[in-house]
């Protein structure tokens, strides 16, 4: 992943999805001089609190934050498909990313799968490499995911956990734990001989 000086877009349906699934990679790329955009499609509840937490997290990861359905609580399932596709078309048109990393098609959360399909459709706007990150959930449940690419996040493992912890309303008051994501990164790291890694499924990649 050598995107120095280029823009890479990370897409998540909700606040904290990106941090849980691929936050270490966000920080790795940001540290490497990539122009990283973290785009959240919707904030379904507690808009002020959760958008402020997302902003804190983006500062920790060193990336730009965009909330596509900004200004108030909205749910993705209230959008028509063409509206969501239009939203992502516009984002891709404006940002012209070299790569997009988003949810995968096997996620158990319907919003995540919907965002994946809208991202697939956005490929007709412009060429970008497309990757899916691991299904994300604050209470993990087993769903299929077959990674075939890995990013070494040994240098940003702690940054990822700090970014997750910035979502205080999710992980403290509700008593949820996120150490699971360190365990997951350790297992992925073992697959490729590093301390910690994040796993990806490649949808499309162009070798220039
Ligand atoms: Zn989500």
Short mmCIF file of C-alpha atoms and ligand atoms in Angstrom, two decimals:
data_model
loop_
_atom_site.label_atom_id
_atom_site.label_comp_id
_atom_site.label_asym_id
_atom_site.label_seq_id
_atom_site.Cartn_x
_atom_site.Cartn_y
_atom_site.Cartn_z
CA UNK A 1 0.00 0.00 0.00
CA UNK A 2 2.10 2.87 -1.23
CA UNK A 3 -0.27 5.80 -1.54
CA UNK A 4 2.12 8.58 -0.55
CA UNK A 5 0.65 11.97 -1.48
CA UNK A 6 -2.59 10.35 -2.66
CA UNK A 7 -5.96 10.21 -0.97
CA UNK A 8 -7.27 7.04 0.63
CA UNK A 9 -10.86 6.85 1.77
CA UNK A 10 -12.04 4.80 4.74
CA UNK A 11 -15.79 4.28 4.86
CA UNK A 12 -17.87 3.18 7.82
CA UNK A 13 -21.61 3.04 8.31
CA UNK A 14 -21.44 4.42 11.87
CA UNK A 15 -19.01 6.10 14.29
CA UNK A 16 -16.38 3.63 15.58
CA UNK A 17 -16.77 1.07 12.75
CA UNK A 18 -13.59 2.25 11.03
CA UNK A 19 -11.57 2.33 14.25
CA UNK A 20 -12.65 -1.21 15.18
CA UNK A 21 -12.11 -2.69 11.74
CA UNK A 22 -9.16 -0.84 10.30
CA UNK A 23 -8.06 1.96 12.66
CA UNK A 24 -4.46 0.77 12.84
CA UNK A 25 -4.17 1.04 9.07
CA UNK A 26 -5.65 4.56 9.11
CA UNK A 27 -2.82 5.63 11.42
CA UNK A 28 -0.16 3.73 9.45
CA UNK A 29 -1.14 5.50 6.23
CA UNK A 30 -1.55 8.91 7.89
CA UNK A 31 1.95 8.54 9.40
CA UNK A 32 3.28 7.66 5.95
CA UNK A 33 2.11 10.91 4.36
CA UNK A 34 -1.11 9.61 2.81
CA UNK A 35 -4.09 12.00 2.77
CA UNK A 36 -6.53 9.89 4.75
CA UNK A 37 -10.25 10.62 4.88
CA UNK A 38 -12.44 8.81 7.41
CA UNK A 39 -16.03 9.06 6.21
CA UNK A 40 -18.93 8.01 8.44
CA UNK A 41 -22.24 7.62 6.65
CA UNK A 42 -24.60 8.20 9.57
CA UNK A 43 -24.83 8.90 13.28
CA UNK A 44 -27.92 6.95 14.37
CA UNK A 45 -28.16 8.27 17.95
CA UNK A 46 -26.77 10.99 20.26
CA UNK A 47 -25.53 13.06 17.35
CA UNK A 48 -23.61 15.71 19.30
CA UNK A 49 -21.88 13.24 21.59
CA UNK A 50 -21.00 10.70 18.95
CA UNK A 51 -19.84 13.18 16.32
CA UNK A 52 -17.59 14.83 18.94
CA UNK A 53 -16.15 11.42 19.83
CA UNK A 54 -15.53 10.70 16.14
CA UNK A 55 -13.75 14.03 15.86
CA UNK A 56 -11.52 13.18 18.84
CA UNK A 57 -10.75 9.81 17.30
CA UNK A 58 -9.87 11.33 13.91
CA UNK A 59 -7.42 13.67 15.67
CA UNK A 60 -5.78 10.66 17.37
CA UNK A 61 -5.50 8.79 14.07
CA UNK A 62 -4.30 11.87 12.15
CA UNK A 63 -6.99 11.89 9.48
CA UNK A 64 -9.74 14.09 8.11
CA UNK A 65 -13.29 13.28 9.29
CA UNK A 66 -16.44 13.57 7.23
CA UNK A 67 -19.97 12.72 8.33
CA UNK A 68 -22.03 12.25 5.20
CA UNK A 69 -25.49 12.54 6.78
CA UNK A 70 -24.45 15.45 8.98
CA UNK A 71 -26.48 17.70 11.20
CA UNK A 72 -28.58 15.18 13.10
CA UNK A 73 -29.38 11.56 13.85
CA UNK A 74 -30.23 9.55 10.76
CA UNK A 75 -30.43 5.87 9.99
CA UNK A 76 -29.07 4.34 6.79
CA UNK A 77 -32.10 2.10 6.38
CA UNK A 78 -34.28 5.19 6.09
CA UNK A 79 -32.45 6.09 2.87
CA UNK A 80 -33.51 4.74 -0.49
CA UNK A 81 -30.74 2.75 -2.17
CA UNK A 82 -30.36 5.36 -4.91
CA UNK A 83 -29.91 8.04 -2.26
CA UNK A 84 -27.08 6.16 -0.57
CA UNK A 85 -25.46 5.38 -3.91
CA UNK A 86 -25.77 9.08 -4.81
CA UNK A 87 -24.14 10.06 -1.51
CA UNK A 88 -21.16 7.79 -2.10
CA UNK A 89 -20.94 8.76 -5.79
CA UNK A 90 -20.61 12.38 -4.69
CA UNK A 91 -17.95 11.55 -2.09
CA UNK A 92 -15.91 9.53 -4.58
CA UNK A 93 -16.36 12.19 -7.25
CA UNK A 94 -15.04 14.88 -4.89
CA UNK A 95 -12.25 12.95 -3.23
CA UNK A 96 -10.98 10.84 -6.14
CA UNK A 97 -9.40 8.25 -3.84
CA UNK A 98 -6.62 5.91 -4.91
CA UNK A 99 -8.15 3.28 -2.64
CA UNK A 100 -11.32 2.76 -0.63
CA UNK A 101 -11.54 0.51 2.44
CA UNK A 102 -15.04 -0.33 3.60
CA UNK A 103 -17.23 -2.99 5.18
CA UNK A 104 -17.43 -6.41 3.57
CA UNK A 105 -20.45 -8.24 2.15
CA UNK A 106 -20.57 -10.89 4.91
CA UNK A 107 -21.05 -8.50 7.82
CA UNK A 108 -23.99 -9.35 10.07
CA UNK A 109 -25.12 -5.70 10.29
CA UNK A 110 -27.44 -4.82 7.43
CA UNK A 111 -26.26 -1.17 7.33
CA UNK A 112 -22.67 -2.35 6.83
CA UNK A 113 -23.61 -4.59 3.92
CA UNK A 114 -25.65 -1.78 2.37
CA UNK A 115 -22.65 0.56 2.52
CA UNK A 116 -20.48 -2.14 0.92
CA UNK A 117 -22.84 -2.51 -2.03
CA UNK A 118 -23.08 1.26 -2.53
CA UNK A 119 -19.27 1.41 -2.54
CA UNK A 120 -19.09 -1.33 -5.18
CA UNK A 121 -21.44 0.78 -7.32
CA UNK A 122 -19.25 3.89 -6.84
CA UNK A 123 -16.49 2.17 -8.83
CA UNK A 124 -18.26 3.27 -12.01
CA UNK A 125 -17.42 6.91 -11.12
CA UNK A 126 -13.66 6.48 -11.03
CA UNK A 127 -11.00 3.80 -10.63
CA UNK A 128 -9.91 2.99 -7.08
CA UNK A 129 -8.53 -0.10 -5.36
CA UNK A 130 -11.22 -1.63 -3.16
CA UNK A 131 -10.72 -3.54 0.07
CA UNK A 132 -13.10 -4.86 2.72
CA UNK A 133 -12.15 -4.88 6.38
CA UNK A 134 -13.10 -7.37 9.04
CA UNK A 135 -16.76 -7.34 10.21
CA UNK A 136 -16.96 -4.93 13.12
CA UNK A 137 -19.14 -5.21 16.15
CA UNK A 138 -18.89 -4.17 19.75
CA UNK A 139 -20.23 -7.57 20.82
CA UNK A 140 -18.52 -10.02 18.43
CA UNK A 141 -20.56 -12.74 16.76
CA UNK A 142 -19.19 -15.29 14.29
CA UNK A 143 -19.62 -14.41 10.62
CA UNK A 144 -17.53 -15.57 7.66
CA UNK A 145 -14.56 -13.45 6.59
CA UNK A 146 -11.74 -14.70 4.38
CA UNK A 147 -8.83 -12.24 4.42
CA UNK A 148 -6.19 -12.31 1.72
CA UNK A 149 -4.17 -9.18 2.57
CA UNK A 150 -2.67 -7.83 5.77
CA UNK A 151 -1.35 -4.52 7.04
CA UNK A 152 1.35 -4.51 9.72
CA UNK A 153 -0.03 -2.27 12.48
CA UNK A 154 2.59 -3.08 15.12
CA UNK A 155 3.57 0.60 15.21
CA UNK A 156 -0.02 1.83 15.62
CA UNK A 157 -1.72 -0.86 17.74
CA UNK A 158 -1.87 1.44 20.77
CA UNK A 159 -3.06 4.37 18.64
CA UNK A 160 -5.91 2.19 17.35
CA UNK A 161 -6.98 1.33 20.89
CA UNK A 162 -6.78 5.01 21.91
CA UNK A 163 -8.99 5.91 18.96
CA UNK A 164 -11.52 3.24 19.95
CA UNK A 165 -11.42 4.48 23.54
CA UNK A 166 -12.32 7.97 22.29
CA UNK A 167 -15.81 6.56 21.71
CA UNK A 168 -16.49 6.80 25.41
CA UNK A 169 -20.27 6.60 25.11
CA UNK A 170 -19.93 3.12 23.58
CA UNK A 171 -17.19 1.46 25.55
CA UNK A 172 -17.44 2.72 29.09
CA UNK A 173 -20.99 3.55 30.08
CA UNK A 174 -22.29 0.41 28.36
CA UNK A 175 -19.63 -1.77 29.95
CA UNK A 176 -18.34 -3.08 26.64
CA UNK A 177 -14.76 -4.25 26.25
CA UNK A 178 -12.61 -3.77 23.19
CA UNK A 179 -9.45 -5.68 24.13
CA UNK A 180 -10.87 -8.27 21.71
CA UNK A 181 -9.48 -6.08 18.93
CA UNK A 182 -5.93 -6.42 20.27
CA UNK A 183 -6.40 -10.21 20.36
CA UNK A 184 -7.71 -10.18 16.80
CA UNK A 185 -4.76 -8.07 15.61
CA UNK A 186 -2.36 -10.46 17.36
CA UNK A 187 -3.90 -13.45 15.56
CA UNK A 188 -3.76 -11.63 12.21
CA UNK A 189 -0.15 -10.66 12.95
CA UNK A 190 0.76 -14.29 13.50
CA UNK A 191 -0.47 -15.05 9.97
CA UNK A 192 2.19 -12.78 8.48
CA UNK A 193 4.97 -12.84 11.05
CA UNK A 194 4.48 -9.47 12.75
CA UNK A 195 3.26 -8.53 16.22
CA UNK A 196 -0.06 -7.01 15.13
CA UNK A 197 -1.85 -6.81 11.80
CA UNK A 198 -5.23 -5.91 10.35
CA UNK A 199 -6.77 -8.29 7.84
CA UNK A 200 -8.37 -7.25 4.56
CA UNK A 201 -10.21 -8.91 1.72
CA UNK A 202 -9.14 -7.55 -1.67
CA UNK A 203 -12.07 -6.76 -3.93
CA UNK A 204 -9.94 -5.11 -6.61
CA UNK A 205 -6.34 -4.00 -6.85
CA UNK A 206 -4.39 -2.54 -9.79
CA UNK A 207 -0.64 -2.98 -9.96
CA UNK A 208 0.69 0.11 -11.72
ZN1 LIG B 1 -21.70 0.00 12.42
#
